XYZ file of N, CA, C and O in Angstrom:
716
model
N -21.157 7.598 -4.656
C -19.732 8.498 -4.769
C -19.702 10.287 -4.302
O -20.103 10.862 -4.986
N -18.186 10.266 -3.133
C -18.695 11.810 -3.105
C -18.267 13.303 -4.452
O -16.862 11.726 -5.048
N -18.288 13.680 -4.468
C -16.954 14.042 -5.501
C -15.882 15.163 -4.744
O -15.287 14.612 -3.357
N -14.673 14.592 -5.508
C -13.398 14.694 -5.497
C -12.573 16.254 -6.389
O -13.064 16.360 -7.637
N -12.391 16.443 -6.162
C -11.517 17.667 -6.696
C -9.957 17.342 -6.527
O -9.409 16.549 -5.943
N -9.410 18.106 -8.003
C -7.319 17.847 -8.499
C -6.937 18.650 -6.942
O -7.802 19.841 -7.803
N -6.252 18.003 -6.777
C -5.104 18.618 -5.864
C -3.603 19.058 -5.303
O -2.238 19.946 -5.947
N -3.160 17.554 -6.258
C -1.926 17.469 -6.342
C -1.343 17.545 -8.093
O -1.809 16.183 -8.647
N -1.375 18.806 -9.474
C -0.175 18.253 -9.995
C 0.262 17.055 -10.282
O 1.301 16.325 -9.234
N 0.122 17.324 -11.514
C 1.390 15.202 -11.630
C 3.190 15.750 -11.086
O 3.005 14.609 -11.202
N 3.144 16.926 -11.587
C 4.868 17.478 -11.083
C 4.451 17.106 -9.843
O 6.226 15.921 -9.462
N 3.938 17.120 -8.803
C 3.685 17.022 -7.108
C 4.138 15.963 -6.805
O 5.001 15.311 -6.125
N 3.188 14.979 -7.403
C 3.304 13.178 -7.472
C 3.943 12.330 -8.153
O 5.135 11.534 -7.806
N 5.138 12.777 -8.528
C 5.521 12.399 -9.636
C 6.795 12.815 -8.682
O 8.232 11.724 -8.573
N 7.670 14.171 -8.093
C 8.736 13.880 -7.058
C 8.654 13.421 -6.402
O 9.626 13.389 -5.838
N 6.731 13.744 -5.722
C 6.856 12.527 -4.223
C 7.459 10.968 -4.784
O 8.454 10.655 -3.293
N 7.086 11.059 -5.328
C 7.592 9.076 -5.612
C 8.984 8.973 -5.575
O 9.374 8.003 -5.537
N 9.225 9.677 -6.154
C 10.412 9.598 -7.634
C 11.292 10.181 -5.619
O 12.433 9.260 -5.800
N 11.053 11.133 -5.296
C 12.259 10.950 -4.116
C 12.203 10.288 -2.861
O 13.124 9.456 -2.330
N 11.092 9.772 -2.726
C 11.105 8.595 -2.282
C 12.146 7.174 -3.156
O 12.407 6.936 -1.635
N 12.191 6.546 -3.874
C 12.998 6.061 -4.669
C 13.952 6.739 -4.599
O 14.710 5.105 -4.123
N 14.459 7.636 -4.920
C 15.329 7.563 -4.651
C 16.194 7.820 -3.119
O 17.342 7.595 -3.065
N 15.381 8.703 -2.325
C 16.010 8.349 -1.100
C 16.254 6.662 -0.785
O 17.308 6.365 -0.191
N 15.023 6.385 -1.446
C 15.443 4.537 -0.488
C 16.299 3.753 -0.993
O 17.124 2.820 -0.642
N 16.463 3.736 -2.633
C 17.792 3.258 -3.128
C 19.182 3.889 -2.655
O 20.562 3.587 -2.355
N 19.205 4.835 -2.650
C 20.747 5.982 -1.567
C 20.609 4.987 -0.267
O 22.623 4.844 -0.236
N 19.747 5.528 0.750
C 19.894 4.641 1.622
C 20.526 3.434 1.873
O 21.716 2.900 2.431
N 19.947 2.055 1.200
C 20.389 1.056 0.701
C 21.750 1.265 0.202
O 21.913 -0.223 0.547
N 22.294 1.222 -0.774
C 23.209 1.044 -1.365
C 24.196 2.247 -1.076
O 25.330 2.079 -1.253
N 23.851 2.571 0.533
C 25.505 3.301 1.240
C 26.414 2.826 1.482
O 26.070 1.599 1.855
N 28.000 2.524 1.700
C 29.017 1.958 1.834
C 28.781 0.848 1.090
O 29.791 0.003 0.941
N 28.377 0.084 -0.059
C 28.545 -0.977 -0.975
C 27.961 -1.033 -2.252
O 29.374 -0.755 -2.768
N 26.933 -0.058 -3.146
C 27.152 0.484 -4.470
C 27.595 1.441 -4.447
O 26.514 2.826 -4.483
N 29.044 2.004 -4.625
C 28.515 3.878 -4.677
C 28.536 4.101 -5.931
O 27.459 5.631 -5.923
N 28.148 4.183 -7.260
C 28.199 4.173 -8.129
C 26.013 4.593 -7.766
O 25.958 5.829 -8.384
N 25.999 3.518 -7.218
C 24.606 3.348 -7.925
C 24.033 4.870 -6.479
O 23.044 5.220 -6.295
N 24.604 4.798 -5.618
C 23.930 5.454 -4.149
C 24.566 6.785 -4.645
O 23.346 7.584 -4.459
N 25.344 6.878 -5.268
C 25.582 8.508 -5.878
C 24.493 8.777 -6.938
O 23.652 9.750 -7.066
N 24.031 8.010 -8.254
C 23.703 8.247 -9.179
C 22.033 8.953 -8.208
O 21.643 9.608 -8.908
N 21.566 8.047 -7.243
C 20.663 7.918 -6.536
C 20.409 9.268 -5.677
O 19.270 10.097 -5.739
N 21.573 9.642 -4.907
C 22.012 10.717 -4.431
C 21.677 12.211 -5.500
O 21.104 13.379 -4.837
N 22.058 12.150 -6.693
C 22.542 12.923 -7.578
C 20.763 13.282 -7.923
O 20.480 14.578 -8.319
N 20.205 12.228 -7.591
C 18.318 12.137 -8.374
C 17.970 12.714 -7.247
O 17.156 13.720 -7.652
N 17.879 12.842 -6.232
C 17.857 12.999 -5.443
C 17.746 15.124 -5.185
O 16.774 15.309 -4.804
N 18.814 14.541 -5.921
C 19.346 16.709 -5.295
C 17.983 17.474 -6.810
O 18.176 18.808 -6.323
N 18.614 16.358 -8.062
C 18.009 17.209 -8.876
C 15.893 17.828 -8.490
O 15.582 18.554 -8.921
N 15.792 16.837 -7.399
C 14.585 16.591 -7.504
C 14.095 17.534 -7.062
O 13.091 18.669 -6.834
N 14.984 17.827 -5.264
C 14.676 18.547 -4.337
C 14.909 20.350 -5.366
O 14.357 21.625 -4.879
N 15.768 20.391 -6.266
C 15.740 21.979 -7.106
C 15.143 22.143 -7.192
O 13.781 22.952 -7.406
N 14.673 21.162 -8.735
C 13.435 20.586 -8.871
C 12.254 21.402 -8.869
O 11.225 22.182 -8.580
N 11.502 21.491 -7.216
C 10.592 20.770 -6.688
C 10.359 22.333 -5.744
O 9.675 23.457 -5.472
N 12.365 22.912 -5.529
C 11.834 24.510 -5.527
C 11.682 25.168 -5.766
O 10.881 26.222 -5.909
N 11.035 25.386 -7.362
C 11.762 25.786 -8.595
C 9.888 26.026 -8.859
O 9.031 27.092 -9.005
N 9.569 24.980 -8.415
C 7.648 23.935 -8.646
C 7.140 25.402 -7.603
O 5.726 25.279 -7.639
N 7.477 25.137 -6.263
C 7.280 25.744 -5.598
C 6.831 27.089 -5.520
O 5.687 27.661 -5.058
N 7.865 27.756 -6.532
C 7.486 29.435 -6.987
C 6.661 29.089 -8.070
O 5.117 30.552 -7.306
N 6.471 28.284 -8.780
C 6.152 28.630 -10.573
C 5.037 27.664 -10.793
O 4.249 27.612 -11.350
N 4.209 26.675 -9.732
C 3.901 26.245 -10.044
C 2.510 26.169 -9.238
O 1.764 27.220 -9.610
N 1.300 25.039 -9.341
C 0.164 24.742 -9.769
C -0.462 25.415 -8.329
O 0.416 25.324 -7.440
N -0.828 26.122 -8.105
C -1.774 26.435 -6.742
C -1.454 25.611 -5.128
O -0.681 26.044 -4.350
N -1.821 24.145 -4.695
C -1.727 23.703 -3.727
C 0.208 23.386 -4.147
O 0.723 22.677 -2.895
N 1.019 23.768 -5.481
C 2.826 23.219 -5.165
C 2.921 24.458 -4.679
O 4.672 24.122 -4.212
N 1.964 25.830 -4.580
C 3.375 26.823 -3.967
C 3.563 26.887 -2.836
O 2.199 26.513 -2.252
N 4.669 27.577 -2.652
C 4.620 27.377 -1.040
C 3.896 28.650 -0.326
O 3.469 28.692 0.838
N 3.861 29.728 -1.194
C 2.280 31.176 0.127
C 1.627 30.270 -0.320
O 0.900 30.474 0.062
N 0.286 29.083 -0.433
C -0.525 28.862 -0.762
C -0.173 27.554 0.712
O -1.204 27.439 1.481
N 0.684 27.249 1.232
C 0.483 25.889 2.328
C 1.436 26.425 3.557
O 1.313 26.000 4.525
N 2.490 27.432 3.070
C 3.687 27.150 3.843
C 2.501 28.448 4.958
O 2.367 30.299 4.624
N 2.659 28.375 6.836
C 1.616 29.343 7.306
C 2.696 29.906 7.926
O 3.639 29.656 8.190
N 2.216 31.549 9.151
C 2.919 31.737 10.482
C 3.553 31.244 11.196
O 2.845 30.209 11.463
N 4.617 31.174 12.317
C 4.388 30.163 12.888
C 2.920 30.058 14.495
O 2.628 29.257 14.696
N 2.929 31.469 14.507
C 1.010 31.517 14.876
C -0.335 30.584 14.408
O -1.007 30.274 15.289
N -0.042 30.568 13.279
C -1.072 29.822 12.831
C -0.838 28.017 12.835
O -1.613 27.464 12.947
N 0.741 27.745 12.821
C 1.137 26.712 12.412
C 1.209 25.783 14.261
O 1.052 25.367 14.392
N 0.995 27.083 15.296
C 0.959 26.704 16.648
C -0.183 26.748 16.848
O -0.899 25.681 17.828
N -1.207 27.093 16.087
C -2.241 27.494 16.508
C -3.008 25.294 15.813
O -3.833 25.346 16.840
N -2.883 25.533 14.649
C -3.054 24.188 13.793
C -2.484 23.297 14.849
O -3.089 22.870 15.582
N -1.776 22.857 15.344
C -0.594 22.151 16.678
C -1.479 22.460 17.624
O -2.365 20.865 18.214
N -2.090 23.401 17.545
C -2.982 23.191 19.665
C -4.600 22.768 19.552
O -5.031 22.026 20.143
N -4.334 22.657 18.133
C -6.113 22.485 17.225
C -6.279 20.931 17.178
O -7.328 20.145 17.268
N -5.488 20.443 16.753
C -4.552 18.479 16.573
C -4.702 18.098 18.319
O -5.578 17.252 18.367
N -4.254 19.084 19.124
C -4.285 18.183 20.780
C -5.542 18.660 20.640
O -6.255 17.483 21.472
N -6.531 19.434 20.364
C -7.697 19.330 21.639
C -9.174 18.829 20.122
O -10.039 18.279 20.503
N -8.110 18.220 19.067
C -8.934 17.358 18.393
C -9.720 17.754 17.976
O -11.652 17.190 17.419
N -9.603 19.677 16.764
C -10.778 20.185 16.798
C -9.765 19.983 15.707
O -10.167 21.518 15.610
N -9.128 20.219 14.838
C -8.470 20.988 13.396
C -9.403 20.448 12.848
O -9.781 20.076 12.639
N -8.941 21.450 11.450
C -9.851 21.655 10.208
C -8.698 21.112 8.978
O -8.088 20.787 9.648
N -10.167 20.944 7.512
C -9.651 20.074 7.267
C -8.371 20.977 5.805
O -9.934 22.207 6.079
N -7.555 20.665 5.859
C -7.421 21.416 4.588
C -7.198 20.692 3.064
O -6.732 19.345 3.508
N -7.470 21.303 2.071
C -7.445 20.130 1.252
C -6.070 20.871 0.061
O -5.496 19.511 0.397
N -4.932 21.095 1.044
C -3.417 20.849 0.634
C -2.822 20.861 1.892
O -3.530 19.732 2.633
N -1.755 20.891 2.164
C -1.113 20.725 2.965
C -1.095 21.515 3.805
O -1.665 21.957 3.941
N -1.434 20.740 5.238
C -1.677 21.653 6.144
C -1.064 22.207 6.853
O 0.166 22.510 6.567
N -0.390 22.677 8.039
C 0.608 23.452 8.738
C 1.648 23.074 9.077
O 3.215 22.735 8.741
N 1.343 21.710 10.177
C 2.488 21.171 10.232
C 2.364 20.420 9.526
O 4.169 19.531 9.117
N 1.401 19.467 7.446
C 2.398 19.287 6.613
C 3.992 20.432 6.314
O 4.481 19.863 5.536
N 3.197 21.307 6.103
C 3.988 22.562 5.352
C 5.453 21.878 6.684
O 6.968 22.963 5.567
N 5.366 22.479 7.730
C 6.217 22.369 8.218
C 7.222 20.942 8.203
O 8.367 20.819 7.561
N 6.955 19.878 7.162
C 7.785 18.749 7.390
C 7.555 18.226 6.459
O 9.366 18.646 6.215
N 7.559 19.598 4.705
C 7.997 19.652 3.844
C 9.279 20.664 3.734
O 10.054 20.347 3.486
N 9.418 21.296 4.465
C 10.499 22.485 4.680
C 11.673 21.604 5.287
O 12.156 21.410 4.042
N 10.825 20.920 6.858
C 12.528 19.958 7.279
C 12.478 19.036 5.908
O 14.252 18.955 5.602
N 12.040 18.065 5.239
C 12.634 17.024 4.676
C 13.235 18.168 3.319
O 14.270 17.041 2.806
N 12.383 18.932 2.677
C 13.173 19.515 1.587
C 14.882 20.341 2.187
O 15.731 20.320 1.431
N 15.095 20.334 3.659
C 16.642 21.116 3.658
C 17.577 20.016 4.264
O 17.852 19.490 4.071
N 17.199 19.228 5.028
C 17.502 18.258 5.377
C 17.573 17.138 4.002
O 19.114 16.756 3.700
N 16.760 16.994 3.115
C 17.681 16.047 1.058
C 18.710 16.638 1.040
O 19.822 15.999 0.627
N 18.239 18.561 0.958
C 19.163 19.198 -0.032
C 20.407 19.149 1.104
O 21.386 19.324 0.210
N 20.630 18.953 2.479
C 21.964 19.361 3.053
C 22.905 17.186 2.586
O 23.641 17.736 1.965
N 21.685 16.809 2.860
C 22.282 14.802 1.783
C 23.099 15.397 0.929
O 24.085 14.667 0.105
N 22.002 15.696 0.179
C 23.004 15.679 -1.519
C 23.978 16.216 -1.159
O 25.164 16.585 -2.068
N 23.775 17.763 -0.995
C 25.214 18.593 -1.197
C 26.570 17.700 -0.506
O 27.476 18.367 -0.974
N 26.307 17.058 0.556
C 27.180 17.242 0.943
C 27.672 15.582 0.634
O 29.169 15.711 1.076
N 26.693 14.777 -0.392
C 27.516 13.576 -0.598
C 28.214 14.269 -1.922
O 29.096 13.709 -2.559
N 27.643 15.379 -2.614
C 28.575 15.527 -4.064
C 29.731 16.572 -2.989
O 30.634 15.407 -3.942
N 29.842 16.952 -2.041
C 30.751 17.550 -1.740
C 31.637 17.139 -1.945
O 32.902 16.672 -1.989
N 31.566 15.157 -1.136
C 32.569 14.612 -1.002
C 33.731 13.760 -2.114
O 33.966 12.974 -1.571
N 32.773 14.003 -3.462
C 33.279 14.069 -4.351
C 34.058 14.455 -5.073
O 34.851 14.578 -6.239
N 34.212 15.287 -4.411
C 34.905 16.948 -5.732
C 36.232 16.462 -4.114
O 36.904 16.358 -3.383
N 37.443 17.940 -5.452
C 38.998 17.177 -4.307
C 39.303 17.958 -3.562
O 39.429 18.104 -2.324
N 37.991 19.016 -2.871
C 38.648 20.072 -1.976
C 37.296 19.703 -0.586
O 38.601 20.728 0.481
N 36.935 18.515 -0.684
C 36.041 17.815 0.423
C 36.640 15.948 0.739
O 35.697 16.124 1.650
N 36.793 16.012 -0.187
C 37.094 14.656 -0.224
C 37.851 13.884 0.459
O 38.850 14.577 1.033
N 37.166 12.767 1.382
C 37.255 13.281 3.225
C 37.692 13.754 4.293
O 38.667 13.176 4.946
N 36.722 15.346 3.657
C 36.977 16.274 5.398
C 35.930 15.339 6.074
O 34.693 15.026 5.526
N 36.324 14.924 6.760
C 35.348 14.496 8.209
C 34.198 15.410 8.899
O 33.150 14.677 8.502
N 34.129 16.373 8.609
C 32.734 17.056 8.821
C 31.697 17.192 7.672
O 31.123 17.233 8.352
N 32.965 17.422 6.680
C 31.498 16.890 5.546
C 31.217 15.238 5.383
O 29.369 15.141 5.304
N 31.516 14.001 6.508
C 31.599 12.983 5.948
C 30.322 12.480 7.289
O 28.987 12.444 7.099
N 30.518 13.698 8.524
C 29.634 13.995 9.237
C 27.985 14.581 9.595
O 27.105 13.479 9.545
N 27.983 15.384 8.969
C 27.052 16.177 7.514
C 26.486 14.990 7.721
O 24.848 14.785 7.324
N 26.840 14.550 6.141
C 25.735 13.214 5.133
C 25.188 12.814 6.352
O 24.309 12.122 6.592
N 26.249 11.775 6.988
C 25.949 10.926 7.956
C 24.603 11.065 8.613
O 23.381 10.682 9.274
N 25.243 11.996 9.767
C 23.919 13.010 10.390
C 22.537 12.671 9.760
O 21.316 13.675 10.698
N 22.088 13.874 8.439
C 21.661 15.024 7.953
C 20.541 13.216 7.408
O 18.767 13.687 7.330
N 21.299 12.054 6.987
C 20.828 11.267 6.063
C 20.151 10.268 7.334
O 18.569 10.210 7.866
N 20.396 10.629 8.440
C 19.939 10.141 10.253
C 18.548 10.803 10.063
O 17.675 10.192 10.681
N 18.429 12.595 9.859
C 17.754 13.049 9.954
C 15.993 12.129 9.417
O 15.553 12.538 9.697
N 16.756 12.007 8.310
C 15.961 11.960 6.714
C 15.204 10.470 7.681
O 13.868 10.736 7.208
N 15.793 10.593 8.032
C 14.935 8.121 8.745
C 13.863 8.985 9.486
O 12.399 8.861 9.509
N 13.786 9.934 9.916
C 13.361 10.134 11.595
C 12.476 11.422 10.966
O 10.734 10.547 11.324
N 12.599 11.970 10.529
C 11.663 13.232 9.309
C 10.918 12.037 8.401
O 9.760 12.329 9.107
N 11.576 10.821 7.288
C 10.398 10.087 6.963
C 9.303 8.991 8.278
O 8.346 8.976 8.014
N 9.739 9.598 9.425
C 8.586 7.965 9.816
C 7.843 9.503 10.638
O 6.632 9.113 10.829
N 7.910 10.534 11.098
C 6.971 11.443 11.421
C 6.299 11.503 10.558
O 5.306 11.454 10.340
N 6.451 11.900 8.939
C 5.866 12.713 7.445
C 4.229 11.066 7.532
O 3.636 10.776 7.972
N 4.999 9.713 7.482
C 4.843 9.071 7.509
C 2.963 8.616 8.662
O 2.257 8.644 8.417
N 4.074 9.240 9.905
C 2.594 8.937 11.167
C 1.984 10.322 11.168
O 0.321 10.084 10.850
N 2.406 10.631 10.231
C 1.458 12.279 9.858
C 0.627 12.346 9.306
O -0.913 12.574 9.329
N 1.110 11.581 8.281
C -0.488 10.672 6.905
C -1.148 9.856 7.628
O -1.969 10.244 7.187
N -0.687 8.750 8.261
C -1.690 7.940 8.745
C -2.504 8.703 10.054
O -4.316 8.187 9.595
N -2.130 9.780 10.986
C -2.556 10.259 11.222
C -3.816 11.847 11.347
O -5.216 11.212 11.029
N -3.606 11.562 9.842
C -4.467 13.254 9.053
C -5.490 12.230 8.951
O -6.520 12.047 8.141
N -4.902 10.890 7.444
C -5.650 10.513 6.948
C -6.814 9.527 8.289
O -8.271 9.960 7.356
N -7.176 9.146 8.972
C -8.025 8.686 10.467
C -8.804 9.651 10.797
O -9.841 9.945 10.579
N -7.117 11.217 10.872
C -8.611 12.280 11.461
C -10.513 12.272 10.598
O -10.501 13.121 10.793
N -9.430 12.629 9.212
C -10.257 13.550 8.693
C -10.583 12.232 7.424
O -11.524 12.432 6.303
N -10.621 10.798 7.787
C -11.390 9.733 7.055
C -11.087 9.995 5.386
O -12.176 10.158 4.617
N -9.999 9.981 5.203
C -9.059 10.275 3.452
C -8.217 9.666 3.345
O -7.023 9.739 4.618
N -8.127 9.058 2.439
C -6.504 8.127 1.938
C -5.655 9.341 1.665
O -5.875 9.708 0.258
N -5.006 9.685 1.845
C -4.251 10.331 1.510
C -2.531 10.289 0.476
O -2.351 10.658 0.434
N -2.502 8.527 0.886
C -1.335 7.942 0.461
C -2.033 7.944 -0.978
O -1.606 7.927 -2.324
N -3.559 7.919 -0.936
C -4.636 7.785 -2.478
C -4.260 8.914 -2.986
O -3.802 9.174 -4.418
N -4.468 10.522 -2.402
C -4.909 11.401 -2.459
C -3.575 11.981 -3.242
O -3.174 12.270 -4.940
N -2.384 11.008 -2.680
C -0.671 11.401 -3.451
C 0.107 10.830 -4.839
O 0.426 11.026 -5.436
N -1.488 9.551 -5.218
C -1.375 8.519 -6.189
C -2.215 9.407 -7.361
O -1.734 9.400 -8.358
N -3.176 9.633 -6.698
C -4.172 9.870 -7.921
C -4.735 11.098 -8.188
O -4.990 12.205 -8.982
N -4.057 12.023 -7.304
C -3.656 13.524 -6.916
C -5.348 14.478 -6.549
O -6.115 15.115 -6.599
N -6.027 13.053 -5.830
C -7.416 14.027 -6.213
C -7.698 13.392 -4.737
O -7.884 12.875 -3.877
N -8.631 14.730 -3.886
C -9.510 14.826 -2.767
C -10.519 14.637 -2.363
O -11.148 15.482 -3.648
N -11.885 14.585 -1.750
C -13.313 14.685 -0.977
C -12.845 16.364 -1.484
O -12.209 17.270 -0.966
N -13.932 16.592 -2.703
C -13.922 18.403 -2.624
C -14.684 18.587 -1.446
O -14.754 18.469 0.141
N -14.585 19.865 -0.894
C -14.896 21.346 0.712
C -16.021 21.275 1.280
O -16.530 21.081 0.147
N -15.951 20.788 2.327
C -17.425 21.114 2.918
C -16.966 21.735 3.902
O -16.055 22.469 4.213
N -18.024 21.875 4.853
C -18.287 23.486 5.749
C -17.415 23.140 6.621
O -16.778 21.999 7.292
N -16.285 23.791 6.785
C -15.020 24.209 7.416
C -13.916 23.742 7.537
O -13.099 24.118 7.713
N -14.057 23.302 6.224
C -12.450 22.928 5.245
C -11.715 24.064 5.144
O -12.444 25.363 4.514
N -10.229 23.960 5.111
C -9.535 25.170 4.578
C -9.243 25.021 3.006
O -8.581 23.881 3.113
N -9.723 25.698 1.937
C -9.358 25.059 0.623
C -8.082 26.098 -0.287
O -6.873 25.987 -0.467
């Protein structure tokens, strides 16, 4: 059995799967079960806020400074992917980092506009509802791209990234890997 290392701490893993669940529940209850939809939306908002804090003070691979790369590095990585010569990253790769930023941003917009619709000041305001709906639909596109990226990277590097997000462990670094 190959050596493994702990990458994803319990907070990151619990956050990830809890956000998956809260978004799924909110999506599936939209327009049908208002109370459950709102609770799921509030949960998603709290989760995102918590993850933003953990991205500043959390464990090594949870920190934004560890995985968010410059635009040049990200474009270089994307070019390497197209050329099929990309490095394996122990944490998030540069394109995965871009996806995380987009997912957190879109989920924040969904949660904030959902909350705004419950306030007296913004209840019934069309642009708030439209922004909520558009950002929720954007989340579906981002989730699909995220799942595709996970499958693609798992195949390219012979590594089960879903299992890694469940156990927190990945294969130890080898020559050429980025830790």
